[in-house]
PDB file of C-alpha atoms in Angstrom:
ATOM      1  CA  UNK A  24    -116.258  47.686  81.286  1.00 31.00           C
ATOM      2  CA  UNK A  25    -117.328  49.599  78.199  1.00 35.00           C
ATOM      3  CA  UNK A  26    -120.939  49.240  77.072  1.00 37.00           C
ATOM      4  CA  UNK A  27    -121.690  47.567  73.763  1.00 37.00           C
ATOM      5  CA  UNK A  28    -122.660  50.426  71.421  1.00 39.00           C
ATOM      6  CA  UNK A  29    -125.865  50.158  69.473  1.00 39.00           C
ATOM      7  CA  UNK A  30    -125.991  50.928  65.748  1.00 39.00           C
ATOM      8  CA  UNK A  31    -128.744  53.441  66.593  1.00 41.00           C
ATOM      9  CA  UNK A  32    -126.473  55.284  69.027  1.00 38.00           C
ATOM     10  CA  UNK A  33    -125.073  58.370  67.279  1.00 38.00           C
ATOM     11  CA  UNK A  34    -121.910  58.266  69.409  1.00 36.00           C
ATOM     12  CA  UNK A  35    -121.224  54.682  68.339  1.00 36.00           C
ATOM     13  CA  UNK A  36    -121.483  55.221  64.575  1.00 39.00           C
ATOM     14  CA  UNK A  37    -117.834  56.262  64.045  1.00 38.00           C
ATOM     15  CA  UNK A  38    -116.735  53.247  66.111  1.00 36.00           C
ATOM     16  CA  UNK A  39    -118.916  50.837  64.131  1.00 37.00           C
ATOM     17  CA  UNK A  40    -117.665  52.203  60.800  1.00 37.00           C
ATOM     18  CA  UNK A  41    -114.052  51.202  61.367  1.00 39.00           C
ATOM     19  CA  UNK A  42    -113.253  48.286  59.079  1.00 40.00           C
ATOM     20  CA  UNK A  43    -110.751  46.776  61.464  1.00 39.00           C
ATOM     21  CA  UNK A  44    -113.226  46.426  64.333  1.00 43.00           C
ATOM     22  CA  UNK A  45    -116.185  44.108  64.332  1.00 44.00           C
ATOM     23  CA  UNK A  46    -118.835  44.071  67.024  1.00 44.00           C
ATOM     24  CA  UNK A  47    -120.637  40.835  67.693  1.00 47.00           C
ATOM     25  CA  UNK A  48    -123.700  40.173  69.755  1.00 47.00           C
ATOM     26  CA  UNK A  49    -124.296  36.474  70.311  1.00 45.00           C
ATOM     27  CA  UNK A  50    -126.849  34.417  72.154  1.00 47.00           C
ATOM     28  CA  UNK A  51    -125.744  32.776  75.358  1.00 45.00           C
ATOM     29  CA  UNK A  52    -126.232  29.233  74.070  1.00 45.00           C
ATOM     30  CA  UNK A  53    -124.381  29.670  70.789  1.00 54.00           C
ATOM     31  CA  UNK A  54    -122.506  26.546  69.684  1.00 59.00           C
ATOM     32  CA  UNK A  55    -118.752  26.428  69.913  1.00 62.00           C
ATOM     33  CA  UNK A  56    -116.391  27.147  67.040  1.00 65.00           C
ATOM     34  CA  UNK A  57    -114.541  24.147  65.624  1.00 68.00           C
ATOM     35  CA  UNK A  58    -110.784  23.968  65.140  1.00 70.00           C
ATOM     36  CA  UNK A  59    -109.713  25.933  62.080  1.00 69.00           C
ATOM     37  CA  UNK A  60    -107.051  28.137  60.523  1.00 66.00           C
ATOM     38  CA  UNK A  61    -107.807  31.616  59.224  1.00 63.00           C
ATOM     39  CA  UNK A  62    -106.315  30.924  55.791  1.00 61.00           C
ATOM     40  CA  UNK A  63    -109.703  31.082  54.063  1.00 60.00           C
ATOM     41  CA  UNK A  64    -110.395  34.603  55.295  1.00 60.00           C
ATOM     42  CA  UNK A  65    -106.798  35.823  55.652  1.00 59.00           C
ATOM     43  CA  UNK A  66    -104.873  34.060  52.829  1.00 57.00           C
ATOM     44  CA  UNK A  67    -102.059  36.594  53.065  1.00 58.00           C
ATOM     45  CA  UNK A  68    -100.821  34.548  56.025  1.00 60.00           C
ATOM     46  CA  UNK A  69     -99.968  31.664  53.678  1.00 64.00           C
ATOM     47  CA  UNK A  70     -97.262  33.759  52.032  1.00 65.00           C
ATOM     48  CA  UNK A  71     -95.704  35.390  55.084  1.00 66.00           C
ATOM     49  CA  UNK A  72     -92.087  34.677  55.921  1.00 68.00           C
ATOM     50  CA  UNK A  73     -91.280  33.103  59.269  1.00 66.00           C
ATOM     51  CA  UNK A  74     -89.937  36.424  60.547  1.00 68.00           C
ATOM     52  CA  UNK A  75     -92.996  38.448  59.439  1.00 64.00           C
ATOM     53  CA  UNK A  76     -94.744  40.611  61.995  1.00 61.00           C
ATOM     54  CA  UNK A  77     -97.343  38.701  63.963  1.00 56.00           C
ATOM     55  CA  UNK A  78    -101.007  39.226  63.157  1.00 56.00           C
ATOM     56  CA  UNK A  79    -103.141  39.309  66.249  1.00 52.00           C
ATOM     57  CA  UNK A  80    -106.778  39.110  67.218  1.00 52.00           C
ATOM     58  CA  UNK A  81    -107.778  40.597  70.544  1.00 50.00           C
ATOM     59  CA  UNK A  82    -111.179  39.717  72.029  1.00 52.00           C
ATOM     60  CA  UNK A  83    -112.381  42.568  74.217  1.00 49.00           C
ATOM     61  CA  UNK A  84    -115.194  41.414  76.508  1.00 51.00           C
ATOM     62  CA  UNK A  85    -117.792  44.136  76.992  1.00 48.00           C
ATOM     63  CA  UNK A  86    -120.143  42.324  79.338  1.00 49.00           C
ATOM     64  CA  UNK A  87    -119.371  41.664  82.983  1.00 51.00           C
ATOM     65  CA  UNK A  88    -118.233  38.207  84.036  1.00 54.00           C
ATOM     66  CA  UNK A  89    -120.463  36.518  86.556  1.00 54.00           C
ATOM     67  CA  UNK A  90    -120.136  33.140  88.239  1.00 55.00           C
ATOM     68  CA  UNK A  91    -123.093  31.810  86.217  1.00 55.00           C
ATOM     69  CA  UNK A  92    -121.473  32.675  82.902  1.00 51.00           C
ATOM     70  CA  UNK A  93    -118.384  30.485  83.417  1.00 51.00           C
ATOM     71  CA  UNK A  94    -116.294  32.614  81.083  1.00 50.00           C
ATOM     72  CA  UNK A  95    -112.510  32.597  81.177  1.00 48.00           C
ATOM     73  CA  UNK A  96    -111.140  33.985  84.404  1.00 47.00           C
ATOM     74  CA  UNK A  97    -107.485  34.997  84.256  1.00 46.00           C
ATOM     75  CA  UNK A  98    -106.569  34.853  87.984  1.00 48.00           C
ATOM     76  CA  UNK A  99    -104.676  31.573  87.484  1.00 46.00           C
ATOM     77  CA  UNK A 100    -102.422  33.197  84.866  1.00 44.00           C
ATOM     78  CA  UNK A 101    -101.157  35.993  87.066  1.00 48.00           C
ATOM     79  CA  UNK A 102    -104.075  38.379  86.785  1.00 44.00           C
ATOM     80  CA  UNK A 103    -104.088  39.308  83.097  1.00 44.00           C
ATOM     81  CA  UNK A 104    -106.671  42.036  82.654  1.00 46.00           C
ATOM     82  CA  UNK A 105    -107.596  41.514  79.001  1.00 47.00           C
ATOM     83  CA  UNK A 106    -108.270  38.429  76.939  1.00 46.00           C
ATOM     84  CA  UNK A 107    -106.045  38.249  73.883  1.00 49.00           C
ATOM     85  CA  UNK A 108    -104.334  35.768  71.629  1.00 53.00           C
ATOM     86  CA  UNK A 109    -101.624  36.193  69.013  1.00 54.00           C
ATOM     87  CA  UNK A 110    -102.006  34.087  65.892  1.00 54.00           C
ATOM     88  CA  UNK A 111     -98.748  33.302  64.125  1.00 54.00           C
ATOM     89  CA  UNK A 112     -99.034  32.150  60.532  1.00 54.00           C
ATOM     90  CA  UNK A 113    -101.381  29.141  60.289  1.00 57.00           C
ATOM     91  CA  UNK A 114    -102.085  28.636  63.976  1.00 64.00           C
ATOM     92  CA  UNK A 115    -104.958  26.190  64.598  1.00 67.00           C
ATOM     93  CA  UNK A 116    -107.492  27.644  67.023  1.00 66.00           C
ATOM     94  CA  UNK A 117    -111.124  27.330  68.091  1.00 65.00           C
ATOM     95  CA  UNK A 118    -113.747  28.953  70.286  1.00 63.00           C
ATOM     96  CA  UNK A 119    -115.308  27.051  73.147  1.00 58.00           C
ATOM     97  CA  UNK A 120    -118.997  26.411  73.561  1.00 59.00           C
ATOM     98  CA  UNK A 121    -120.712  28.747  75.990  1.00 58.00           C
ATOM     99  CA  UNK A 122    -121.618  26.702  79.067  1.00 60.00           C
ATOM    100  CA  UNK A 123    -123.249  29.387  81.194  1.00 60.00           C
ATOM    101  CA  UNK A 124    -126.769  29.263  82.532  1.00 61.00           C
ATOM    102  CA  UNK A 125    -127.734  32.873  81.835  1.00 59.00           C
ATOM    103  CA  UNK A 126    -130.008  33.972  78.996  1.00 61.00           C
ATOM    104  CA  UNK A 127    -128.329  37.378  78.732  1.00 57.00           C
ATOM    105  CA  UNK A 128    -126.926  38.389  75.379  1.00 54.00           C
ATOM    106  CA  UNK A 129    -123.136  38.267  75.385  1.00 53.00           C
ATOM    107  CA  UNK A 130    -121.268  41.172  73.823  1.00 53.00           C
ATOM    108  CA  UNK A 131    -117.707  41.261  72.554  1.00 53.00           C
ATOM    109  CA  UNK A 132    -115.587  43.368  70.259  1.00 52.00           C
ATOM    110  CA  UNK A 133    -112.831  41.971  68.045  1.00 52.00           C
ATOM    111  CA  UNK A 134    -109.918  44.074  66.855  1.00 52.00           C
ATOM    112  CA  UNK A 135    -107.841  42.736  63.974  1.00 52.00           C
ATOM    113  CA  UNK A 136    -104.337  43.888  63.133  1.00 50.00           C
ATOM    114  CA  UNK A 137    -102.792  42.443  59.994  1.00 48.00           C
ATOM    115  CA  UNK A 138     -99.881  43.529  57.854  1.00 46.00           C
ATOM    116  CA  UNK A 139    -102.302  44.062  54.950  1.00 45.00           C
ATOM    117  CA  UNK A 140    -104.379  46.697  56.779  1.00 46.00           C
ATOM    118  CA  UNK A 141    -103.193  49.862  55.090  1.00 49.00           C
ATOM    119  CA  UNK A 142    -104.499  53.408  55.251  1.00 50.00           C
ATOM    120  CA  UNK A 143    -103.908  55.709  52.262  1.00 54.00           C
ATOM    121  CA  UNK A 144    -102.121  59.002  52.896  1.00 55.00           C
ATOM    122  CA  UNK A 145    -104.168  60.741  50.206  1.00 62.00           C
ATOM    123  CA  UNK A 146    -107.897  60.572  49.779  1.00 63.00           C
ATOM    124  CA  UNK A 147    -109.820  61.001  46.562  1.00 71.00           C
ATOM    125  CA  UNK A 148    -113.330  60.894  48.022  1.00 71.00           C
ATOM    126  CA  UNK A 149    -113.863  64.502  46.938  1.00 77.00           C
ATOM    127  CA  UNK A 150    -113.886  63.474  43.268  1.00 84.00           C
ATOM    128  CA  UNK A 151    -117.464  63.749  41.951  1.00 87.00           C
ATOM    129  CA  UNK A 152    -119.240  60.390  41.823  1.00 88.00           C
ATOM    130  CA  UNK A 153    -120.142  60.848  38.139  1.00 91.00           C
ATOM    131  CA  UNK A 154    -116.440  61.126  37.289  1.00 91.00           C
ATOM    132  CA  UNK A 155    -115.595  58.052  39.382  1.00 89.00           C
ATOM    133  CA  UNK A 156    -118.352  55.988  37.728  1.00 91.00           C
ATOM    134  CA  UNK A 157    -116.824  56.837  34.326  1.00 92.00           C
ATOM    135  CA  UNK A 158    -113.589  55.107  35.408  1.00 90.00           C
ATOM    136  CA  UNK A 159    -112.615  51.459  35.104  1.00 90.00           C
ATOM    137  CA  UNK A 160    -112.912  49.266  38.219  1.00 87.00           C
ATOM    138  CA  UNK A 161    -109.101  49.099  38.441  1.00 85.00           C
ATOM    139  CA  UNK A 162    -108.836  52.895  38.512  1.00 86.00           C
ATOM    140  CA  UNK A 163    -111.616  53.076  41.097  1.00 86.00           C
ATOM    141  CA  UNK A 164    -109.600  50.723  43.308  1.00 82.00           C
ATOM    142  CA  UNK A 165    -106.465  52.811  42.841  1.00 80.00           C
ATOM    143  CA  UNK A 166    -108.188  55.951  44.142  1.00 81.00           C
ATOM    144  CA  UNK A 167    -109.874  54.174  47.051  1.00 79.00           C
ATOM    145  CA  UNK A 168    -113.456  54.093  45.784  1.00 82.00           C
ATOM    146  CA  UNK A 169    -113.578  50.276  45.671  1.00 82.00           C
ATOM    147  CA  UNK A 170    -112.494  47.561  48.089  1.00 78.00           C
ATOM    148  CA  UNK A 171    -109.178  45.877  47.382  1.00 74.00           C
ATOM    149  CA  UNK A 172    -108.603  42.239  48.247  1.00 71.00           C
ATOM    150  CA  UNK A 173    -105.125  40.744  48.652  1.00 63.00           C
ATOM    151  CA  UNK A 174    -106.646  37.474  47.436  1.00 61.00           C
ATOM    152  CA  UNK A 175    -109.995  36.452  45.989  1.00 60.00           C
ATOM    153  CA  UNK A 176    -110.815  34.406  49.085  1.00 60.00           C
ATOM    154  CA  UNK A 177    -110.223  37.265  51.499  1.00 52.00           C
ATOM    155  CA  UNK A 178    -113.638  38.305  52.795  1.00 56.00           C
ATOM    156  CA  UNK A 179    -112.474  41.546  54.371  1.00 65.00           C
ATOM    157  CA  UNK A 180    -109.874  43.245  52.202  1.00 67.00           C
ATOM    158  CA  UNK A 181    -108.985  46.947  52.267  1.00 68.00           C
ATOM    159  CA  UNK A 182    -111.364  49.899  52.154  1.00 68.00           C
ATOM    160  CA  UNK A 183    -114.423  48.008  53.352  1.00 71.00           C
ATOM    161  CA  UNK A 184    -117.409  49.185  55.340  1.00 70.00           C
ATOM    162  CA  UNK A 185    -119.050  46.989  57.964  1.00 66.00           C
ATOM    163  CA  UNK A 186    -117.170  44.002  56.440  1.00 68.00           C
ATOM    164  CA  UNK A 187    -118.925  44.552  53.098  1.00 75.00           C
ATOM    165  CA  UNK A 188    -117.387  45.691  49.827  1.00 78.00           C
ATOM    166  CA  UNK A 189    -117.367  49.466  49.538  1.00 79.00           C
ATOM    167  CA  UNK A 190    -118.642  49.382  45.952  1.00 85.00           C
ATOM    168  CA  UNK A 191    -121.640  47.266  47.008  1.00 85.00           C
ATOM    169  CA  UNK A 192    -122.535  49.582  49.880  1.00 82.00           C
ATOM    170  CA  UNK A 193    -122.223  52.642  47.616  1.00 84.00           C
ATOM    171  CA  UNK A 194    -123.941  50.829  44.706  1.00 88.00           C
ATOM    172  CA  UNK A 195    -121.062  52.126  42.597  1.00 87.00           C
ATOM    173  CA  UNK A 196    -121.159  51.742  38.825  1.00 88.00           C
ATOM    174  CA  UNK A 197    -118.174  51.624  36.468  1.00 84.00           C
ATOM    175  CA  UNK A 198    -117.612  51.907  32.727  1.00 76.00           C
ATOM    176  CA  UNK A 199    -117.164  48.125  32.436  1.00 71.00           C
TER     177      UNK A 199
END
């Protein structure tokens, strides 16, 4: 198993900066997640055609499974080695309550792959900040200096850092 990187670990910083990966550290007795759809945070799924590529979420456990933890054990399913689930369109899903008796902190990494996760082929980060701050917010988005959201409700969007808006992290100003 891979260790859960710490934000203080210099080797982990590039890993933690990727906007499509979120690390979570949760307490062992955290309450379960109720049934829900991801439309509030991924509204692009509302408008996908039936034959659109499937968006998936893959939980990657980074702590060892012990008998006291009572986590999912895949032996009954033919020995799958990783825990994963594919979410198609508005699939209703939930997370179970942790029933283990340990007080250890549980660690997991989530990797999201959606059709709206795009990477620009050109980068304009070398433009001086003063010049960028003289631009309109729309222009700043076009050159990748601001986060872009497919919908107002989408909490992640494109060009984000640590699931926060890039312009907020940079404290970016604009001419409007």
